Short mmCIF file of C-alpha atoms in Angstrom, two decimals:
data_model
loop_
_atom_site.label_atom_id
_atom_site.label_comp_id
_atom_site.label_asym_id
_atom_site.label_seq_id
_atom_site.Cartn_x
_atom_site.Cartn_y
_atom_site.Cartn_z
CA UNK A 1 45.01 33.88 -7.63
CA UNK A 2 43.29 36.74 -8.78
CA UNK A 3 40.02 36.06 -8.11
CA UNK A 4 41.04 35.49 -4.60
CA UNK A 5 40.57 39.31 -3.93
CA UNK A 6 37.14 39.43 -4.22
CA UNK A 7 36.29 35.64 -2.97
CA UNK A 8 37.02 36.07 0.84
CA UNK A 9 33.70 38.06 1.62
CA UNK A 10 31.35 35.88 -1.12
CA UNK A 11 32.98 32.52 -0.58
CA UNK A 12 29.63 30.67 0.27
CA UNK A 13 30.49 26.91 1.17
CA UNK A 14 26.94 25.81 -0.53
CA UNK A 15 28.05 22.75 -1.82
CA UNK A 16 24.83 20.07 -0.81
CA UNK A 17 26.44 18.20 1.57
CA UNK A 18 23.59 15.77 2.54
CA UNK A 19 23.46 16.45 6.19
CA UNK A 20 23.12 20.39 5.75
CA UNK A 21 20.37 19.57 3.02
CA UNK A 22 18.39 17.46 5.11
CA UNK A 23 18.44 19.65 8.33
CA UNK A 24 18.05 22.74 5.96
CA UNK A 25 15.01 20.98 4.82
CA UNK A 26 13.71 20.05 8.33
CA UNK A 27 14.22 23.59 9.22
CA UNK A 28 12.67 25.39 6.61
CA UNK A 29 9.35 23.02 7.38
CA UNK A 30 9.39 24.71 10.62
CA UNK A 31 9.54 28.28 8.78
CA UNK A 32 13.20 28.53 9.83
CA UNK A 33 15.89 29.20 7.77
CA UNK A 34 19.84 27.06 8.57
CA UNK A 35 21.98 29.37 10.43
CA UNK A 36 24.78 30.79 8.15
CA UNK A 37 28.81 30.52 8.90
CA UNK A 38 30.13 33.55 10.04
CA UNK A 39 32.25 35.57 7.63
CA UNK A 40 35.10 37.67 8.97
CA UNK A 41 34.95 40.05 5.83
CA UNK A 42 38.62 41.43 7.04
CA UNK A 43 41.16 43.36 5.42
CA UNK A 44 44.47 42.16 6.79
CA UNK A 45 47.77 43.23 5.50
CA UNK A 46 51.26 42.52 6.06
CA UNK A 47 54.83 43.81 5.03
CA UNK A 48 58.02 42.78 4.82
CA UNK A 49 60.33 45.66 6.50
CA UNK A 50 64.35 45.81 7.42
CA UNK A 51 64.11 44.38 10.53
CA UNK A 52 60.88 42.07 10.13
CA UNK A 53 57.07 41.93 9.27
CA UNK A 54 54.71 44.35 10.24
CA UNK A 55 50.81 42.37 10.35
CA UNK A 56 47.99 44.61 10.69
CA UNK A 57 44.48 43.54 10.98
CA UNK A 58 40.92 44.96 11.10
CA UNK A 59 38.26 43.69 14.07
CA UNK A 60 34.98 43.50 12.56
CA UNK A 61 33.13 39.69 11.70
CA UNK A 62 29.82 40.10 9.58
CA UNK A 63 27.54 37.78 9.53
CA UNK A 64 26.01 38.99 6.45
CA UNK A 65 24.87 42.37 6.63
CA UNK A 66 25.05 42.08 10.52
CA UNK A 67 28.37 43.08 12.42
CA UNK A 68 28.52 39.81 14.49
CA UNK A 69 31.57 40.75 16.24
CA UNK A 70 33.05 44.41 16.99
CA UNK A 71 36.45 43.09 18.43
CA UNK A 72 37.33 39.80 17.10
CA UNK A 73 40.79 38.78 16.77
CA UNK A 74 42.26 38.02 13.49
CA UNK A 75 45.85 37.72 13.95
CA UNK A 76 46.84 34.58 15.60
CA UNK A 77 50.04 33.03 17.27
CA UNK A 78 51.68 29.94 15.65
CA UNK A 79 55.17 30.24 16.75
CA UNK A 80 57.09 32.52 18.96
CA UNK A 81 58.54 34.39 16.11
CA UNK A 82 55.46 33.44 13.43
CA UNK A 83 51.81 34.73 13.69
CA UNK A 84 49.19 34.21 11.11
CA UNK A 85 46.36 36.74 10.03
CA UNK A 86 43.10 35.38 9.01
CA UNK A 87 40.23 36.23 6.40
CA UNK A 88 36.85 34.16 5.71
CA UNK A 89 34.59 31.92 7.38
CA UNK A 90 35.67 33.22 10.92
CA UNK A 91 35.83 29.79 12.21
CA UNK A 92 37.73 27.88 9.32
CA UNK A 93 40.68 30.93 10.42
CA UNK A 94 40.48 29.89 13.93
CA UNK A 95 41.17 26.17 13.50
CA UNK A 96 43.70 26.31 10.54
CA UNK A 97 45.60 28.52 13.06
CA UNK A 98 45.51 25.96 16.04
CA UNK A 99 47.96 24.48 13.82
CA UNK A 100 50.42 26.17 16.37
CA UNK A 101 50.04 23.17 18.53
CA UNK A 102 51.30 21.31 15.75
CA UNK A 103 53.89 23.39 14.82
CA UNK A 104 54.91 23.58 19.13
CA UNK A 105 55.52 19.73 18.82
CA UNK A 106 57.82 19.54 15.58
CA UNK A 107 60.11 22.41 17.10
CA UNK A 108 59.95 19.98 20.32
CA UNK A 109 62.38 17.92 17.39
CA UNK A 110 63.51 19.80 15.23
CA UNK A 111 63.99 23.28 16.73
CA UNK A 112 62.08 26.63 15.71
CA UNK A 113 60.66 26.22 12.68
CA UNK A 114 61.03 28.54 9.39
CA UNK A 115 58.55 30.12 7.98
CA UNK A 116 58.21 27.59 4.85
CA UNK A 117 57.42 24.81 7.12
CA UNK A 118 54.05 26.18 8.78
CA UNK A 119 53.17 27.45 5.05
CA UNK A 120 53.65 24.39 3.42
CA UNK A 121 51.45 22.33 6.13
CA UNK A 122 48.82 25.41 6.09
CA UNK A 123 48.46 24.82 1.90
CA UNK A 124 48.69 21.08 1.88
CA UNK A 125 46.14 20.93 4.68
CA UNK A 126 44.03 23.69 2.48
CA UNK A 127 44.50 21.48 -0.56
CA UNK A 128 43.63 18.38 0.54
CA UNK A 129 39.93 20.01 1.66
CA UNK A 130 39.66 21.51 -1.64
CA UNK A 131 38.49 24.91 -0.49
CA UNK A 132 35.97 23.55 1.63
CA UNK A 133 37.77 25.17 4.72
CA UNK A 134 37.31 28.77 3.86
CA UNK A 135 40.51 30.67 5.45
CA UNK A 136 42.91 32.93 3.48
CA UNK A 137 45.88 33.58 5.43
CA UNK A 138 48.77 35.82 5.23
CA UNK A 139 51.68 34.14 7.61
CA UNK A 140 54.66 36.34 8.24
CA UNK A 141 57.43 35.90 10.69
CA UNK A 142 61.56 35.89 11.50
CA UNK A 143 63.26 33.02 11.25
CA UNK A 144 67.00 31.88 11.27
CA UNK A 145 66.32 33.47 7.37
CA UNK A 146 65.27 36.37 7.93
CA UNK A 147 62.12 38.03 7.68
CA UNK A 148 59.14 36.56 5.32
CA UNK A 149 55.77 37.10 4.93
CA UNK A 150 54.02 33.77 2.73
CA UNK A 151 49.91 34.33 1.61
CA UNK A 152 48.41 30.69 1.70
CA UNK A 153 44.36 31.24 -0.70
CA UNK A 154 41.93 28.78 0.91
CA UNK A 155 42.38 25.97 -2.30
CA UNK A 156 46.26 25.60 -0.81
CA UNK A 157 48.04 27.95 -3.35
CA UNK A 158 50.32 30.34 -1.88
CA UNK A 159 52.98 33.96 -2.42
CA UNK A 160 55.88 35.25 -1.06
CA UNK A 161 55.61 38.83 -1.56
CA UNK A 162 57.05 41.85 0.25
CA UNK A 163 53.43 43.46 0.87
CA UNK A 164 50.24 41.38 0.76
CA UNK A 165 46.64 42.10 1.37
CA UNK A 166 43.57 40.15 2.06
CA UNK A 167 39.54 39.65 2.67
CA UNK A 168 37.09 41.86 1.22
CA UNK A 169 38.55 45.09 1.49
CA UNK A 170 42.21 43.67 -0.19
CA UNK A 171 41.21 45.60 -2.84
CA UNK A 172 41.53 49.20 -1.18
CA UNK A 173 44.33 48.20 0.84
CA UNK A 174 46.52 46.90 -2.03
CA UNK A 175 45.95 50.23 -3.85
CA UNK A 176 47.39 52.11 -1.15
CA UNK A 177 50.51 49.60 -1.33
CA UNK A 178 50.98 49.34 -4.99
CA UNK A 179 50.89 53.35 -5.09
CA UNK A 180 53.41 54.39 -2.73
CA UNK A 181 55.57 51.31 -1.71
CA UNK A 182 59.36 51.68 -1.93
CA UNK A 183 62.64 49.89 -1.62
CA UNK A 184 62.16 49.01 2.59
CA UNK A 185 62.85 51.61 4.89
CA UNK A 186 61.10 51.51 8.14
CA UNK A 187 59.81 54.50 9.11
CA UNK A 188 57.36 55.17 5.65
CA UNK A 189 56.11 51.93 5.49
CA UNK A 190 54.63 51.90 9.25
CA UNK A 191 52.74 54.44 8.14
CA UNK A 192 51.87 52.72 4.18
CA UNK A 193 50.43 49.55 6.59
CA UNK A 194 48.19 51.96 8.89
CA UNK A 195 46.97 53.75 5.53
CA UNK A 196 46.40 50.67 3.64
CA UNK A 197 44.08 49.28 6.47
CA UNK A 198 42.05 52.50 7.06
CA UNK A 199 41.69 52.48 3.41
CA UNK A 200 40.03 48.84 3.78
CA UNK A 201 37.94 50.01 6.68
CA UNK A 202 36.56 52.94 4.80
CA UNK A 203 36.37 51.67 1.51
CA UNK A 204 34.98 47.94 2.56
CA UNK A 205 31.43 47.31 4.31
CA UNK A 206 32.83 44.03 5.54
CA UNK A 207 35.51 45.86 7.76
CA UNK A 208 35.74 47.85 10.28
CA UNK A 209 36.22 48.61 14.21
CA UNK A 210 39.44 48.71 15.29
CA UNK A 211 42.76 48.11 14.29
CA UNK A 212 45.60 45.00 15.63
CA UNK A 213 48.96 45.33 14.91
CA UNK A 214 51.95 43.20 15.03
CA UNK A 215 55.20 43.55 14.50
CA UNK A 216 57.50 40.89 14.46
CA UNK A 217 61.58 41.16 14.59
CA UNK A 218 64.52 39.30 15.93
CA UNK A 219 64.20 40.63 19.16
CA UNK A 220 61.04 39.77 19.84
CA UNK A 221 56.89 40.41 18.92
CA UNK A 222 55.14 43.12 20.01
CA UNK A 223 51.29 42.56 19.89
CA UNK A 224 49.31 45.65 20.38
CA UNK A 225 45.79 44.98 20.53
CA UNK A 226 43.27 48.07 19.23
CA UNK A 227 46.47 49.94 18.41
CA UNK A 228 44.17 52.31 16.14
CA UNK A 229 40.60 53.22 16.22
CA UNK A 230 40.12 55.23 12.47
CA UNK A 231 36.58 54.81 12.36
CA UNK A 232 35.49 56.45 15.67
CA UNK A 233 31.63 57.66 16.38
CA UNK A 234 31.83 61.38 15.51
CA UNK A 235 30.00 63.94 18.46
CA UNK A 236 27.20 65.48 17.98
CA UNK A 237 27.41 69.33 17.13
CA UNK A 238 24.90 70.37 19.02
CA UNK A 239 21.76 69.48 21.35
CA UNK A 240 19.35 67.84 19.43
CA UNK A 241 16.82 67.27 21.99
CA UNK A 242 13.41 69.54 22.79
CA UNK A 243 13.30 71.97 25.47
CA UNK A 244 10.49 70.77 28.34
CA UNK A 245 8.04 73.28 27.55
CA UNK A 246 8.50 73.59 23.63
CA UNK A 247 5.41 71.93 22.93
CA UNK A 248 2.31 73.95 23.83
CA UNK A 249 -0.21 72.73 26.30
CA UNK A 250 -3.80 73.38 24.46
CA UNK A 251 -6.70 71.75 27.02
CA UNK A 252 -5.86 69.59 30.78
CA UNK A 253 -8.18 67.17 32.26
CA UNK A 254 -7.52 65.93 35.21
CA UNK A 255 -9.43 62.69 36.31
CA UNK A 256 -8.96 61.25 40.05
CA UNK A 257 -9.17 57.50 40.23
CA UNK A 258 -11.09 56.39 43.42
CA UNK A 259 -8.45 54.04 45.41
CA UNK A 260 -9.52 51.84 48.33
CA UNK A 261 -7.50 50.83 50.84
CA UNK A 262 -7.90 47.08 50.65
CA UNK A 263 -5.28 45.63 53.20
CA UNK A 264 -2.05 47.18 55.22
CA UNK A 265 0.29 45.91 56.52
CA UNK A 266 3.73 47.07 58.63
CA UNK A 267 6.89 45.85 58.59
CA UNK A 268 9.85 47.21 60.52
CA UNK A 269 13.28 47.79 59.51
CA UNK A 270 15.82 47.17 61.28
CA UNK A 271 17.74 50.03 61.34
CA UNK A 272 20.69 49.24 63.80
CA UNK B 1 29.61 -6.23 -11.38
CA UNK B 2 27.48 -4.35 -9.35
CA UNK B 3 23.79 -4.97 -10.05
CA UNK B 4 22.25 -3.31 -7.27
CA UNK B 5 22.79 0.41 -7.67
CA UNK B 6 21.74 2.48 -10.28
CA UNK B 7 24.77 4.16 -10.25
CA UNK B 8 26.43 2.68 -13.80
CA UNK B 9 23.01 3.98 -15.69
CA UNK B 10 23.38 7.41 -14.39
CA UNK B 11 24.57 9.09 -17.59
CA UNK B 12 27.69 11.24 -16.93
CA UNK B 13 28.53 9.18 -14.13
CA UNK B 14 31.70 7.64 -13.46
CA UNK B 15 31.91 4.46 -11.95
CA UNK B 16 33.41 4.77 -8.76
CA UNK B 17 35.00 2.48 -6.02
CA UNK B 18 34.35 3.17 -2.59
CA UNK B 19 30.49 3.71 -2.83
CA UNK B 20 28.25 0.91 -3.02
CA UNK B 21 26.56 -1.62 -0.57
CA UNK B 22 29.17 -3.76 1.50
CA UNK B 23 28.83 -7.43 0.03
CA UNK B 24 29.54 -9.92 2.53
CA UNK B 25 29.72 -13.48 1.68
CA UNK B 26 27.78 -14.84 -1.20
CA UNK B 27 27.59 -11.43 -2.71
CA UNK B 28 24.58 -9.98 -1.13
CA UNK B 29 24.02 -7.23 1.59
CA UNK B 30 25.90 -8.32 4.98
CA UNK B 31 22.59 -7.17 6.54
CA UNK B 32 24.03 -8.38 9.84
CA UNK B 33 26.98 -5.92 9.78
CA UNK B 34 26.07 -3.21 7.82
CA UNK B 35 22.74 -2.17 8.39
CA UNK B 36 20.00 -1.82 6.26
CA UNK B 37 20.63 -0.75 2.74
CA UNK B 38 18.81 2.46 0.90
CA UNK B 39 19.82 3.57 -2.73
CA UNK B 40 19.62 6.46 -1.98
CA UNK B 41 22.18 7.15 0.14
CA UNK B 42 24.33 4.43 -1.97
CA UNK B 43 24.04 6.75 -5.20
CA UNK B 44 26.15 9.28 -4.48
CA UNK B 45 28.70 10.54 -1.85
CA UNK B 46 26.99 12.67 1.01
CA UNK B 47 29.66 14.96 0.73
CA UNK B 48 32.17 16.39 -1.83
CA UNK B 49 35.47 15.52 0.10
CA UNK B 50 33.76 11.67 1.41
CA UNK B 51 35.90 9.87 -1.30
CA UNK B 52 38.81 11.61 -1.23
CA UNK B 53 39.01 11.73 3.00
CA UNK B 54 38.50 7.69 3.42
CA UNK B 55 41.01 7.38 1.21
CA UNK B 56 43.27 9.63 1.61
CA UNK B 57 46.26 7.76 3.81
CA UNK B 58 46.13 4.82 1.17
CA UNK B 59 46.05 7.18 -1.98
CA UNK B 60 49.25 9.08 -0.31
CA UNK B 61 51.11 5.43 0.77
CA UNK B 62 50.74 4.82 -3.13
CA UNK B 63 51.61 7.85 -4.01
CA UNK B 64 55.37 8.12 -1.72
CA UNK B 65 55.54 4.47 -2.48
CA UNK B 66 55.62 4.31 -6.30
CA UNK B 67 57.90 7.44 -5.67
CA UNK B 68 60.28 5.30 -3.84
CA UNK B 69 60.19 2.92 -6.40
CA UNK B 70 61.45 5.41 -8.80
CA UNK B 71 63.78 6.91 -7.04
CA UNK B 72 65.28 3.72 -5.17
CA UNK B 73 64.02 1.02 -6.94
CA UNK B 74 62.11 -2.06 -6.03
CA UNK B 75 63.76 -2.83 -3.06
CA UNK B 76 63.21 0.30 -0.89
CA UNK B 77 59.05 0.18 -0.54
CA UNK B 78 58.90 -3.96 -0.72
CA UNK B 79 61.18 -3.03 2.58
CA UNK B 80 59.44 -0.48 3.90
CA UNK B 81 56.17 -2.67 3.65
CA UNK B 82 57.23 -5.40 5.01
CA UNK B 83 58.16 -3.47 8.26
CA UNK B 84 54.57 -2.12 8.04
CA UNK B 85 53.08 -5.07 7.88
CA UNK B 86 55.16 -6.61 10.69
CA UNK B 87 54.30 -3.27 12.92
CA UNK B 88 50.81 -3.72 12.23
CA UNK B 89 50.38 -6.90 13.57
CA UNK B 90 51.52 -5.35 16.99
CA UNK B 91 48.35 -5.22 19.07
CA UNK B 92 45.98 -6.27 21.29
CA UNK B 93 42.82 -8.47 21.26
CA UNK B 94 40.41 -6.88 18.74
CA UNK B 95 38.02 -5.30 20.89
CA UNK B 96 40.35 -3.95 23.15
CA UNK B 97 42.58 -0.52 21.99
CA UNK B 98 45.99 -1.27 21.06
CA UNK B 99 48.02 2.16 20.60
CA UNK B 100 49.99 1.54 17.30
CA UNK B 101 53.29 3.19 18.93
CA UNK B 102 55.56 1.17 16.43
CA UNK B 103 53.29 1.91 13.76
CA UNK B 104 52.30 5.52 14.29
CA UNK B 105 56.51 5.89 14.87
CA UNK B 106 57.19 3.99 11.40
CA UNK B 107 54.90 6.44 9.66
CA UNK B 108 55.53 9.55 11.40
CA UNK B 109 52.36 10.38 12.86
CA UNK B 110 54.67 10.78 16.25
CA UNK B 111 55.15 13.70 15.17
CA UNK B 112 51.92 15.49 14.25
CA UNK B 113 48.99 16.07 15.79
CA UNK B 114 45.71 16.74 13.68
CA UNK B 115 42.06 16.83 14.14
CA UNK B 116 42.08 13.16 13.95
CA UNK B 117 44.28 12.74 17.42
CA UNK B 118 41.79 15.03 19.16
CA UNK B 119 37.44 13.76 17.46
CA UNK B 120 37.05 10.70 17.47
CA UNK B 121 39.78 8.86 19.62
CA UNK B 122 38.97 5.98 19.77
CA UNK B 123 39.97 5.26 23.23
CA UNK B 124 36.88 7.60 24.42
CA UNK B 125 34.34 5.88 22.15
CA UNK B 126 30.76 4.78 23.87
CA UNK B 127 30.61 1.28 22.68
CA UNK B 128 32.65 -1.46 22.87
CA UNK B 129 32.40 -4.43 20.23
CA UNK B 130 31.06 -7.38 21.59
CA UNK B 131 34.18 -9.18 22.73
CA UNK B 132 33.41 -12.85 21.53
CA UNK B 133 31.79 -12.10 18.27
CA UNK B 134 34.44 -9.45 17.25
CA UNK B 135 37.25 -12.62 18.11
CA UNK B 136 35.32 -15.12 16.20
CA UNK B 137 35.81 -12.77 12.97
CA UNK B 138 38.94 -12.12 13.45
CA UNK B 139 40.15 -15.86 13.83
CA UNK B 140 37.74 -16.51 10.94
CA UNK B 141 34.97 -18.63 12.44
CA UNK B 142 32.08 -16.57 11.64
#
């Protein structure tokens, strides 16, 4: 599962599926080239703390080399007490994750479900497409267990870890966490989670913006949208800008362009 | 023995079921039902997951089945099949849409909803089988 950490931002779903060769052929007759899927190039990360999970979750969805989206959301609700952050093809993420409506109607039968339930549909739904849907996903959540926090790698294998990182810049965030993580106690690893993310955003082209967090617990979820904005536009230290007047004026002609009056024509306003 | 495709001269190429024109009666093309053939498009699946999708409910029955069978023994899947069997033959004329409650409950889709519930119902499809024709077939006259 290695090679995971480095597959969410190159995973290109080439295979030549006849359809998308044909079309891609029509196209490029034209002098177009196919549209590409969008890749979220995230770095999500979660941990496992004494009270619950803690899911935190860059913005930014390249297309490319192209920031397609500024504020896209990556961490998604399955469950009242289960939410799911997810990395690659932006679209493959969103679907796998309106699993929830699955999810609402076995709990209609069986209650709230744990945590191994939604991760063992997410990988056998993963496995039976053979990679072909390109979502990672880190699931965490509190159930009548306690507190878990499953990674499900888009072929359908999956971890249960204490921390867990994700998407292109995994690799910078899961530095941060395998350098300073201790036995859980709350407070420090808040902070490890928002350092391990800004380390993604700085470190990793493919992520950026701002900064979701979630933090799941018995008592409830608290979902806090752009919670942190690391990578903010600096100001400018001074006025960069030329004076009027800097550039001197060396010769003036002035030319008068003849204008006649060809038709006129009044209107009133109505000025009550 | 399939004769028409070139499929079993391919070198490297494993023969495999699924692909292949539809032989109706006599053994040739069923040009009336399935189209026009091309070889093309009969070489080689048009997609990587194309096998593995159409028949992926049948390879899974044989899968829990034969895991029955080991478990329980004979007697548990010839059961369960036979209840199948008598749940599928629970529905309406053939063009019309039966809903395969007893069916759907028997296997547990009741309980799941997927892609397939949502594309492709086929209570919102745009044609409709031509009702005579599609009885004649069924009752074997054609």
């Amino acid at each position: 599962s290695n090679t995971e950490i480095h597959g969410c931002g190159n995973q290109e779903n080439t295979f030549p599926c006849r359809r998308n060769a044909v079309l891609e052929g029509k196209l490029s007759e034209l002098g177009y080239s196919s549209p590409k899927a969008r890749k979220t190039g995230t770095t999500i990360a979660g941990i496992v703390f004494k009270d619950g999970v803690i899911l935190r979750a860059d913005t930014r969805a390249t297309d490319d080399m192209v920031v397609a989206d500024k504020n896209c959301m990556k961490i998604h609700y399955i469950a009242p007490n289960i939410y799911c952050c997810g990395a690659g093809v932006a679209a493959d993420a969103e679907v796998t994750t309106q699993m929830s409506s699955n999810v609402e109607l076995h709990s209609l039968s069986r209650g709230c479900p744990p945590l191994v339930t939604v991760t063992r549909q997410l990988k056998r739904m993963l496995f039976r497409y053979q990679g072909h849907i390109g979502s990672s996903l880190i699931v965490g959540g509190v159930d009548v267990t306690g507190a878990h926090l499953y990674s499900v790698y888009l072929h359908g294998s999956y971890d249960k870890l204490p921390f867990l990182t994700m998407g292109s810049g995994a690799g910078a965030a899961i530095s941060i966490f395998e350098d300073r993580y201790r036995q859980p106690g709350s407070e420090m690893l808040k902070k490890l989670v928002r350092d391990a993310i800004a380390a993604g955003i700085f470190c990793d082209l493919g992520s950026g913006s701002n900064v979701d967090l979630c933090v799941i617990t018995q008592a409830g979820v608290q979902y806090l949208r752009g919670y942190d904005q690391p990578a903010q536009k600096g100001k400018k230290e001074g006025q960069y800008k030329y004076k009027p007047g800097t550039t001197a004026v060396l010769t003036k002609t002035v030319t008068p362009l003849p204008l006649d009056i060809v038709d006129e024509s009044i209107q009133l306003m109505d000025t009550q | 023995m399939n004769t028409r495709g070139l499929r079993s001269q391919l070198k490297d190429s494993v023969p495999v079921t699924g692909m292949g024109p539809q032989v109706g009666a006599y053994g040739v093309q069923d040009t009336l039902r399935s189209g026009f053939s091309s070889v093309k498009n009969e070489l080689l699946p048009s997609h990587a997951l194309e096998l593995s999708e159409k028949n992926f409910q049948l390879n899974q029955d044989k899968m829990n089945f034969s895991n029955l069978r080991n478990i329980q023994g004979l007697h548990a899947p010839l059961k369960l099949q036979m209840e199948y069997r008598a749940a599928r033959q629970i529905q309406r004329l053939p063009f019309l849409q039966s809903s395969h409650l007893a069916l759907d409950t028997l296997k547990g889709n009741d309980e799941s909803i997927s892609f397939e519930d949502i594309l492709n119902d086929p209570a919102q499809s745009e044609m409709m089988g031509e009702p005579h024709i599609m009885v004649e077939y069924k009752l074997g006259m054609m």
